[in-house]
Coordinates of C-alpha atoms in Angstrom, one line a residue:
Chain A
M74 CA 123.6 86.5 84.0
R75 CA 126.0 86.6 86.9
I76 CA 123.9 87.2 89.9
T77 CA 124.7 87.8 93.6
L78 CA 121.8 86.9 95.9
I79 CA 121.4 89.1 99.0
G80 CA 119.3 87.0 101.5
A81 CA 118.7 83.4 102.4
G82 CA 115.1 83.4 103.5
N83 CA 111.9 81.7 102.1
L84 CA 111.9 83.8 98.9
A85 CA 115.6 83.8 98.4
T86 CA 115.7 80.1 98.7
N87 CA 113.0 79.5 96.1
L88 CA 114.6 82.1 93.9
A89 CA 118.0 80.6 94.0
F90 CA 116.7 77.3 92.7
A91 CA 114.7 79.0 90.0
L92 CA 117.7 81.2 88.9
Q93 CA 119.9 78.1 88.5
E94 CA 117.2 76.2 86.6
A95 CA 117.0 79.1 84.2
G96 CA 120.7 78.9 83.6
H97 CA 121.9 81.9 85.5
E98 CA 125.1 81.8 87.6
I99 CA 124.8 82.6 91.3
V100 CA 128.1 84.2 92.1
Q101 CA 127.7 84.5 95.8
I102 CA 125.1 84.4 98.6
Y103 CA 125.0 86.9 101.4
S104 CA 123.1 86.6 104.6
R105 CA 123.4 88.4 107.9
T106 CA 123.7 85.0 109.5
T107 CA 126.7 82.9 108.3
V108 CA 124.8 79.7 108.9
S109 CA 121.9 80.8 106.7
A110 CA 124.2 81.9 103.9
Q111 CA 126.1 78.6 104.2
E112 CA 123.0 76.5 104.2
L113 CA 121.6 78.0 101.1
A114 CA 124.9 78.0 99.3
A115 CA 125.1 74.3 100.1
K116 CA 121.6 73.7 98.7
V117 CA 122.4 75.2 95.4
N118 CA 125.9 73.8 95.4
I119 CA 128.0 76.9 95.2
Q120 CA 131.1 77.8 97.3
A121 CA 130.9 81.5 97.8
F122 CA 128.9 82.9 100.7
T123 CA 129.4 85.6 103.3
S124 CA 127.8 87.4 106.2
Q125 CA 130.0 90.5 105.8
I126 CA 128.7 93.3 103.6
S127 CA 132.3 94.4 102.9
A128 CA 133.0 90.9 101.5
I129 CA 130.2 91.0 98.9
S130 CA 131.6 90.5 95.4
N131 CA 132.0 93.5 93.1
D132 CA 131.7 91.8 89.8
S133 CA 128.1 90.6 89.4
D134 CA 125.8 91.9 86.6
V135 CA 122.8 91.9 88.9
Y136 CA 122.3 92.0 92.7
I137 CA 119.0 90.7 93.9
V138 CA 118.1 91.8 97.4
S139 CA 115.6 89.5 99.0
I140 CA 115.6 90.3 102.7
S141 CA 113.0 91.5 105.2
D142 CA 111.5 94.9 104.3
K143 CA 112.9 96.4 107.5
A144 CA 116.5 95.1 106.8
L145 CA 116.2 96.3 103.2
A146 CA 115.6 99.9 104.3
E147 CA 118.4 99.7 106.8
I148 CA 121.2 98.2 104.9
A149 CA 120.5 99.2 101.3
P150 CA 122.9 102.1 101.3
Q151 CA 125.8 99.9 102.6
L152 CA 124.9 97.2 100.0
V153 CA 125.1 99.4 96.9
A154 CA 128.1 101.5 98.0
G155 CA 131.0 100.7 95.6
R156 CA 128.9 98.4 93.5
Q157 CA 126.9 100.9 91.6
Q158 CA 128.0 99.8 88.1
A159 CA 125.6 96.8 88.5
L160 CA 121.9 96.6 88.3
W161 CA 120.3 96.4 91.8
L162 CA 116.9 94.7 92.2
H163 CA 114.8 94.1 95.3
T164 CA 111.9 91.6 95.5
A165 CA 109.7 93.3 98.1
G166 CA 106.1 93.8 97.1
S167 CA 105.6 96.5 99.8
M168 CA 108.7 98.6 99.3
P169 CA 109.1 101.3 96.6
M170 CA 111.8 101.0 94.1
D171 CA 113.7 104.0 95.5
T172 CA 114.5 102.1 98.7
L173 CA 117.6 101.2 96.7
P174 CA 119.8 104.4 96.7
T175 CA 121.5 103.9 93.3
T176 CA 120.8 104.8 89.6
R177 CA 120.5 101.4 88.1
R178 CA 117.7 100.1 90.3
G179 CA 114.6 98.1 89.8
V180 CA 112.1 95.7 91.4
L181 CA 111.4 92.0 90.6
Y182 CA 108.4 91.0 92.7
P183 CA 107.3 87.4 92.4
M184 CA 103.9 87.4 94.0
Q185 CA 103.6 84.1 95.9
T186 CA 103.6 82.7 99.4
F187 CA 107.0 81.0 100.0
S188 CA 107.9 78.6 102.7
K189 CA 111.3 77.0 102.9
Q190 CA 109.7 73.6 103.5
K191 CA 107.8 73.7 100.2
R192 CA 109.4 74.2 96.8
V193 CA 107.2 76.0 94.3
S194 CA 107.5 76.2 90.5
F195 CA 108.3 79.8 89.4
R196 CA 107.0 79.4 85.9
A197 CA 103.3 80.0 87.0
I198 CA 104.1 82.8 89.4
P199 CA 103.3 86.3 88.2
I200 CA 106.4 88.5 88.4
F201 CA 105.9 92.3 88.6
I202 CA 108.8 94.4 87.4
E203 CA 109.9 98.0 87.4
S204 CA 113.1 99.8 86.6
A205 CA 114.5 103.3 86.9
E206 CA 116.4 103.2 83.6
T207 CA 114.8 102.2 80.3
A208 CA 117.9 100.2 79.2
D209 CA 117.7 98.1 82.4
L210 CA 114.0 97.4 81.8
E211 CA 115.0 95.1 79.0
V212 CA 117.5 93.2 81.1
L213 CA 115.0 92.9 83.9
R214 CA 112.2 91.7 81.5
Q215 CA 114.7 89.1 80.1
L216 CA 115.6 87.9 83.6
A217 CA 112.0 87.8 84.8
S218 CA 110.9 86.0 81.6
S219 CA 113.6 83.4 82.2
L220 CA 111.9 82.5 85.5
S221 CA 108.2 82.9 84.8
D222 CA 105.6 82.9 82.0
S223 CA 103.7 85.8 83.5
V224 CA 105.7 89.1 83.7
Y225 CA 104.0 92.4 84.2
E226 CA 105.4 95.9 84.4
L227 CA 103.9 97.8 87.4
S228 CA 104.8 101.0 89.1
S229 CA 105.7 101.3 92.8
A230 CA 102.5 103.2 93.4
D231 CA 100.3 100.4 92.0
R232 CA 102.4 97.6 93.5
K233 CA 101.4 99.0 96.9
Y234 CA 97.8 98.0 96.2
L235 CA 98.8 94.7 94.6
H236 CA 100.7 93.8 97.7
L237 CA 97.9 94.8 100.0
A238 CA 95.4 92.7 98.0
A239 CA 97.8 89.8 98.3
V240 CA 97.8 90.1 102.1
F241 CA 94.0 89.8 102.0
C242 CA 93.9 86.9 99.4
C243 CA 96.7 84.9 101.0
N244 CA 97.7 85.9 104.5
F245 CA 94.2 86.7 105.8
A246 CA 92.5 83.8 104.0
N247 CA 95.1 81.4 105.4
H248 CA 94.5 82.8 108.9
C249 CA 90.8 82.0 108.5
S250 CA 92.0 78.4 108.2
T251 CA 94.1 78.8 111.3
L252 CA 91.0 79.9 113.2
A253 CA 89.0 77.0 111.8
A254 CA 91.8 74.5 112.7
H255 CA 91.8 75.9 116.3
L256 CA 88.1 75.3 116.7
L257 CA 88.3 71.8 115.1
E258 CA 91.2 70.8 117.3
K259 CA 89.3 71.8 120.5
H260 CA 86.5 69.5 119.4
G261 CA 88.6 66.6 118.2
I262 CA 87.8 66.9 114.5
P263 CA 90.8 66.5 112.1
F264 CA 91.6 69.6 110.0
S265 CA 92.1 67.4 106.9
V266 CA 88.3 67.1 106.4
M267 CA 88.4 70.8 105.4
L268 CA 90.8 70.3 102.5
P269 CA 88.2 69.5 99.7
L270 CA 86.2 72.6 100.8
I271 CA 89.3 74.8 100.8
D272 CA 90.4 73.5 97.4
E273 CA 87.0 74.2 95.9
T274 CA 86.9 77.6 97.4
S275 CA 90.0 78.6 95.5
Q276 CA 89.1 76.7 92.4
K277 CA 85.8 78.5 92.1
L278 CA 87.7 81.8 91.6
H279 CA 89.0 80.6 88.3
S280 CA 85.4 80.8 86.9
L281 CA 83.5 83.2 89.2
P282 CA 84.5 86.6 90.6
P283 CA 84.8 86.3 94.4
A284 CA 81.6 88.3 95.2
K285 CA 79.6 85.9 93.0
A286 CA 81.3 82.8 94.4
Q287 CA 80.3 83.8 98.0
T288 CA 78.2 81.3 99.9
G289 CA 77.2 80.8 103.5
P290 CA 74.9 82.3 106.1
A291 CA 75.9 85.9 105.8
V292 CA 75.3 86.2 102.0
R293 CA 72.0 84.3 102.4
G294 CA 71.0 86.7 105.2
D295 CA 70.4 83.8 107.5
Q296 CA 70.4 85.7 110.7
N297 CA 69.3 82.6 112.8
V298 CA 72.4 80.7 111.8
M299 CA 74.7 83.7 112.4
N300 CA 73.2 84.2 115.9
E301 CA 73.6 80.5 116.6
H302 CA 77.3 80.6 115.5
L303 CA 78.0 83.7 117.6
N304 CA 76.3 82.1 120.7
T305 CA 78.5 79.0 120.1
L306 CA 81.7 81.0 119.9
H307 CA 80.8 82.9 123.1
A308 CA 79.9 79.7 124.9
D309 CA 83.2 78.2 123.7
R310 CA 85.0 81.2 125.2
E311 CA 86.2 82.6 121.9
P312 CA 85.1 86.3 122.1
H313 CA 87.9 87.2 119.7
L314 CA 86.6 84.8 117.1
A315 CA 83.1 86.0 117.7
Q316 CA 84.2 89.6 117.0
L317 CA 85.9 88.5 113.7
Y318 CA 82.8 86.5 112.8
Q319 CA 80.6 89.5 113.2
L320 CA 82.7 91.9 111.3
L321 CA 83.4 89.6 108.4
S322 CA 79.7 88.6 108.2
Q323 CA 78.8 92.3 108.2
S324 CA 81.4 93.0 105.5
I325 CA 80.0 90.1 103.3
Q326 CA 76.5 91.6 103.6
D327 CA 77.8 95.2 102.8
F328 CA 79.6 94.0 99.7
Q329 CA 76.7 92.0 98.4
H330 CA 74.3 94.9 98.3
I331 CA 76.6 97.5 96.8
P332 CA 77.7 96.8 93.2
L333 CA 81.5 97.0 93.0
K334 CA 81.5 99.9 90.6
E335 CA 79.6 102.2 92.9
Q336 CA 81.4 101.4 96.0
N337 CA 83.7 104.3 96.3
Chain B
M161 CA 66.6 54.0 96.3
R162 CA 63.5 56.0 95.4
I163 CA 64.2 59.5 96.6
T164 CA 62.1 62.7 96.7
L165 CA 64.1 65.9 96.7
I166 CA 62.8 68.8 98.7
G167 CA 64.6 72.0 97.4
A168 CA 66.0 73.2 94.1
G169 CA 68.9 75.5 95.3
N170 CA 72.7 75.2 94.8
L171 CA 73.1 72.1 96.9
A172 CA 69.9 70.4 95.8
T173 CA 70.9 70.9 92.2
N174 CA 74.4 69.4 92.6
L175 CA 72.9 66.6 94.8
A176 CA 70.3 65.7 92.1
F177 CA 73.0 65.1 89.5
A178 CA 75.0 63.1 92.0
L179 CA 72.1 60.9 93.1
Q180 CA 71.2 60.1 89.5
E181 CA 74.9 59.3 88.7
A182 CA 74.9 56.9 91.6
G183 CA 71.8 55.1 90.1
H184 CA 69.1 56.4 92.5
E185 CA 65.7 57.3 91.2
I186 CA 64.5 60.8 91.9
V187 CA 60.8 60.4 92.2
Q188 CA 59.8 64.1 92.4
I189 CA 61.3 67.5 93.1
Y190 CA 59.6 70.0 95.4
S191 CA 60.4 73.7 95.6
R192 CA 58.4 76.6 97.0
T193 CA 58.7 78.3 93.6
T194 CA 57.2 76.3 90.7
V195 CA 59.8 77.6 88.2
S196 CA 62.7 76.5 90.4
A197 CA 61.2 73.0 90.8
Q198 CA 60.5 72.8 87.1
E199 CA 63.9 74.0 86.1
L200 CA 65.7 71.4 88.2
A201 CA 63.3 68.7 87.1
A202 CA 64.1 69.6 83.5
K203 CA 67.9 69.5 84.2
V204 CA 67.8 66.0 85.6
N205 CA 65.1 65.0 83.0
I206 CA 62.3 63.9 85.3
Q207 CA 58.6 64.8 84.9
A208 CA 57.4 65.1 88.5
F209 CA 57.7 68.4 90.3
T210 CA 55.5 70.5 92.6
S211 CA 55.4 73.7 94.6
Q212 CA 52.6 72.4 96.9
I213 CA 53.5 70.6 100.0
S214 CA 50.2 68.7 99.9
A215 CA 51.2 67.3 96.4
I216 CA 54.5 65.8 97.6
S217 CA 54.5 62.1 96.8
N218 CA 53.9 59.6 99.6
D219 CA 55.7 56.6 98.3
S220 CA 59.5 57.5 98.5
D221 CA 62.0 55.5 100.5
V222 CA 63.9 58.6 101.4
Y223 CA 63.1 62.3 101.5
I224 CA 66.1 64.6 101.3
V225 CA 65.3 68.2 102.5
S226 CA 67.8 70.6 101.0
I227 CA 66.3 74.1 101.6
S228 CA 67.4 77.2 103.5
D229 CA 67.9 76.6 107.3
K230 CA 65.2 79.1 108.0
A231 CA 62.7 77.4 105.7
L232 CA 63.7 74.0 107.1
A233 CA 62.7 75.0 110.6
E234 CA 59.5 76.5 109.4
I235 CA 58.0 73.8 107.1
A236 CA 59.6 70.6 108.4
P237 CA 56.4 69.7 110.4
Q238 CA 54.1 70.1 107.3
L239 CA 56.6 68.1 105.2
V240 CA 56.8 65.0 107.3
A241 CA 53.1 64.9 108.2
G242 CA 51.6 61.8 106.7
R243 CA 54.9 60.6 105.2
Q244 CA 56.4 59.3 108.4
Q245 CA 57.0 55.7 107.2
A246 CA 59.9 57.0 105.1
L247 CA 63.4 58.1 106.2
W248 CA 63.7 61.9 106.3
L249 CA 67.1 63.5 105.9
H250 CA 68.3 67.1 105.9
T251 CA 71.5 68.4 104.4
A252 CA 72.1 71.5 106.7
G253 CA 75.4 71.7 108.4
S254 CA 74.1 74.2 111.0
M255 CA 70.8 72.5 112.0
P256 CA 70.4 69.8 114.5
M257 CA 68.9 66.5 113.4
D258 CA 65.8 67.0 115.6
T259 CA 64.7 69.9 113.4
L260 CA 62.9 67.0 111.5
P261 CA 59.9 66.1 113.8
T262 CA 59.7 62.4 112.9
T263 CA 61.1 59.2 114.2
R264 CA 63.1 58.0 111.2
R265 CA 65.3 61.0 110.7
G266 CA 68.9 61.8 110.0
V267 CA 71.4 64.2 108.5
L268 CA 73.4 63.9 105.3
Y269 CA 75.7 67.0 105.2
P270 CA 78.0 67.2 102.2
M271 CA 80.5 69.9 103.3
Q272 CA 81.3 71.9 100.2
T273 CA 80.6 75.3 98.7
F274 CA 77.9 74.9 96.0
S275 CA 77.0 77.3 93.2
K276 CA 74.4 76.5 90.5
Q277 CA 76.8 77.8 87.9
K278 CA 79.6 75.3 88.8
R279 CA 79.1 71.5 88.9
V280 CA 81.3 69.7 91.5
S281 CA 82.2 66.1 91.7
F282 CA 80.6 64.6 94.8
R283 CA 83.1 61.7 95.1
A284 CA 85.7 63.9 96.9
I285 CA 83.3 65.8 99.1
P286 CA 83.3 64.7 102.7
I287 CA 79.7 63.7 103.8
F288 CA 78.8 63.8 107.5
I289 CA 76.0 61.6 108.5
E290 CA 73.8 61.0 111.6
S291 CA 70.7 59.1 112.2
A292 CA 68.2 58.7 115.0
E293 CA 67.5 54.9 114.5
T294 CA 70.3 52.4 114.3
A295 CA 68.6 50.6 111.5
D296 CA 68.5 53.8 109.4
L297 CA 72.2 54.5 109.9
E298 CA 73.1 51.6 107.6
V299 CA 70.7 52.9 104.9
L300 CA 72.2 56.3 105.3
R301 CA 75.7 55.1 105.2
Q302 CA 74.9 53.2 102.0
L303 CA 73.3 56.2 100.4
A304 CA 76.2 58.5 101.4
S305 CA 78.8 56.0 100.2
S306 CA 77.1 55.8 96.9
L307 CA 77.8 59.5 96.5
S308 CA 81.2 60.0 98.1
D309 CA 84.4 58.2 99.1
S310 CA 84.6 60.2 102.4
V311 CA 81.7 59.4 104.8
Y312 CA 82.0 60.3 108.5
E313 CA 79.5 59.8 111.3
L314 CA 79.2 63.0 113.4
S315 CA 76.7 64.1 116.1
S316 CA 74.7 67.3 115.8
A317 CA 76.7 68.7 118.7
D318 CA 80.0 68.3 116.8
R319 CA 78.6 69.2 113.4
K320 CA 77.9 72.7 114.8
Y321 CA 81.7 73.2 115.2
L322 CA 82.4 71.7 111.8
H323 CA 80.0 74.0 110.1
L324 CA 81.4 77.0 112.0
A325 CA 84.9 76.0 110.9
A326 CA 83.7 75.7 107.3
V327 CA 82.4 79.3 107.5
F328 CA 85.9 80.5 108.4
C329 CA 87.7 78.3 105.9
C330 CA 85.4 78.9 103.0
N331 CA 83.0 81.9 103.4
F332 CA 85.4 84.2 105.2
A333 CA 88.4 83.2 103.1
N334 CA 86.4 83.9 100.0
H335 CA 85.4 87.3 101.3
C336 CA 89.0 88.2 101.8
S337 CA 89.3 87.7 98.0
T338 CA 86.3 89.9 97.5
L339 CA 88.0 92.7 99.5
A340 CA 91.2 92.2 97.4
A341 CA 89.2 92.3 94.2
H342 CA 87.6 95.5 95.3
L343 CA 91.0 97.2 96.0
L344 CA 92.5 95.9 92.7
E345 CA 89.5 97.1 90.7
K346 CA 89.8 100.6 92.1
H347 CA 93.4 100.7 90.8
G348 CA 92.9 99.0 87.5
I349 CA 94.7 95.7 88.2
P350 CA 92.9 92.5 87.0
F351 CA 91.9 90.1 89.8
S352 CA 93.2 87.2 87.7
V353 CA 96.8 88.0 88.7
M354 CA 95.9 86.7 92.2
L355 CA 94.9 83.2 91.1
P356 CA 98.4 81.5 91.4
L357 CA 98.8 83.0 94.9
I358 CA 95.3 81.9 95.9
D359 CA 95.9 78.4 94.5
E360 CA 99.2 78.0 96.3
T361 CA 97.7 79.3 99.6
S362 CA 95.2 76.4 99.5
Q363 CA 97.6 73.9 98.2
K364 CA 100.1 74.5 101.0
L365 CA 97.5 73.3 103.5
H366 CA 97.9 69.8 102.1
S367 CA 101.4 69.6 103.5
L368 CA 101.5 72.2 106.3
P369 CA 99.1 73.1 109.1
P370 CA 97.7 76.6 108.5
A371 CA 99.5 78.2 111.4
K372 CA 102.8 77.0 109.9
A373 CA 101.8 78.0 106.4
Q374 CA 101.3 81.6 107.5
T375 CA 103.3 84.2 105.7
G376 CA 103.1 88.0 105.4
P377 CA 103.9 91.1 107.4
A378 CA 101.9 90.2 110.5
V379 CA 103.5 86.9 111.2
R380 CA 107.0 88.4 110.4
G381 CA 106.2 91.2 112.9
D382 CA 106.9 93.7 110.2
Q383 CA 105.2 96.7 111.8
N384 CA 106.5 99.2 109.2
V385 CA 104.7 97.4 106.4
M386 CA 101.5 97.0 108.4
N387 CA 101.5 100.7 109.3
E388 CA 102.1 101.6 105.6
H389 CA 99.2 99.3 104.6
L390 CA 96.9 100.9 107.2
N391 CA 97.8 104.3 106.0
T392 CA 97.2 103.3 102.4
L393 CA 93.7 101.9 103.3
H394 CA 92.8 105.1 105.2
A395 CA 94.1 107.3 102.4
D396 CA 92.0 105.2 100.0
R397 CA 88.9 105.9 102.1
E398 CA 88.5 102.3 103.2
P399 CA 88.2 102.6 107.0
H400 CA 86.2 99.4 107.1
L401 CA 89.0 97.4 105.3
A402 CA 91.5 99.1 107.6
Q403 CA 89.6 97.8 110.7
L404 CA 89.5 94.2 109.3
Y405 CA 93.2 94.5 108.4
Q406 CA 94.1 95.5 111.9
L407 CA 92.0 92.8 113.6
L408 CA 93.2 90.0 111.4
S409 CA 96.8 91.0 111.7
Q410 CA 96.5 91.1 115.5
S411 CA 94.8 87.7 115.4
I412 CA 97.7 86.3 113.3
Q413 CA 100.2 87.6 115.8
D414 CA 98.2 86.2 118.8
F415 CA 97.9 82.8 117.2
Q416 CA 101.6 82.7 116.3
H417 CA 102.8 83.1 119.9
I418 CA 100.5 80.7 121.7
P419 CA 100.8 77.1 120.8
L420 CA 97.4 75.7 119.8
K421 CA 97.3 73.1 122.7
E422 CA 97.6 75.8 125.3
Q423 CA 95.1 78.2 123.9
N424 CA 92.0 77.6 126.0

């Protein structure tokens, strides 16, 4: 397919490589910032890039919009204007499909954490798709399947919960490591000693549901250890970490005693 | 070495297998509950087990105490009484070495998340050791090195921070997945779609420090998405998850703007 890529951020960068590997032609790259557009164009070895919406090509089959959620809402009308014969897709987990004000619209949401510094293989990434027109769903499924082995159809309403769950599993879990790294750094212990523990924590979830995989003082009800940890955090002048410690421990205990099915 | 194992829980179970694989002789297994002692003894194919402290053998070189932190503090005096010629070790990250009221004492803390249902390989697990007597440190180092390739000496004072960091990296990160699983279950989405994201989140930490690996709406300052998520959680009658969402997002933003070195 002939594809124009709108955006040059973390996801757009990883997507550009994956599209090329799957044999698609990237017609042009747009970014608000010329240098970003130019850099990504250079990386995937194409000539055409622009930072002017008016200069975006009119002859692509598919336009994939992979920009910040805020920018997406703002510039979507200008993007699609005059290019409504093509299929327009956005890649935002949190935005409904109708953010794109055109008939042939859809969503291609690859659920992964992308950093420019680290290339990821798209084949194992679950991609969630949705389209307004039945005819386009086939095109979209074909496109998604050319990138990944795990393609699911999901409505905007359900994708909202999926994206929220991803924030907990990925963004918040990663931040727990940032807090740990902060404590370790203060006391001269290298963060790298944590890696086997972090790896096993995620590996366990392949064979146990997270509530069953839970270990540590909170799930054991070990109040002595929890009090000692809270005292340590306060003595270390980390009231903010102490607050998170207390709330997360309480939440672990709440979730342990109420079977999931009855939790509503 | 001839070793008596005090405890039959998650860690004791994994340790028993690792000790045998390293060629040590497990002389006896003690657990408060006869059935737990018997089960673990059967698993590692030895005859001697007991639930009576008075029946614990007197002729081991090393006693490894791997029981709950609370039980450790309570029964340590009875355990060591009359067996003070041997080296006594405990495996608790959160307890100081002097919880063991005897001269030849030390700590062997394998930092990992252990579940009975899942065997882990000890060789990649960092083990943190400490001993009261210099002569015993060599014995302890030899024992730890027979189990793992990563052995570090660490004082009780520093181990306190290490253990606290482990609670954040492992226990709290895992609980973030429990919260995600809860949301997904309510909306009929299988948790397994999260696994590639969870795997990549931990994998990234092998090449990026956690603060640099951070992605998501909070670190992007995407207030619209965060508000939408909070509204969704409230509408879904999850005020508790909304509170955690808000605090963790705030914490992500706080940590992004203050370089680690200046944070005290």
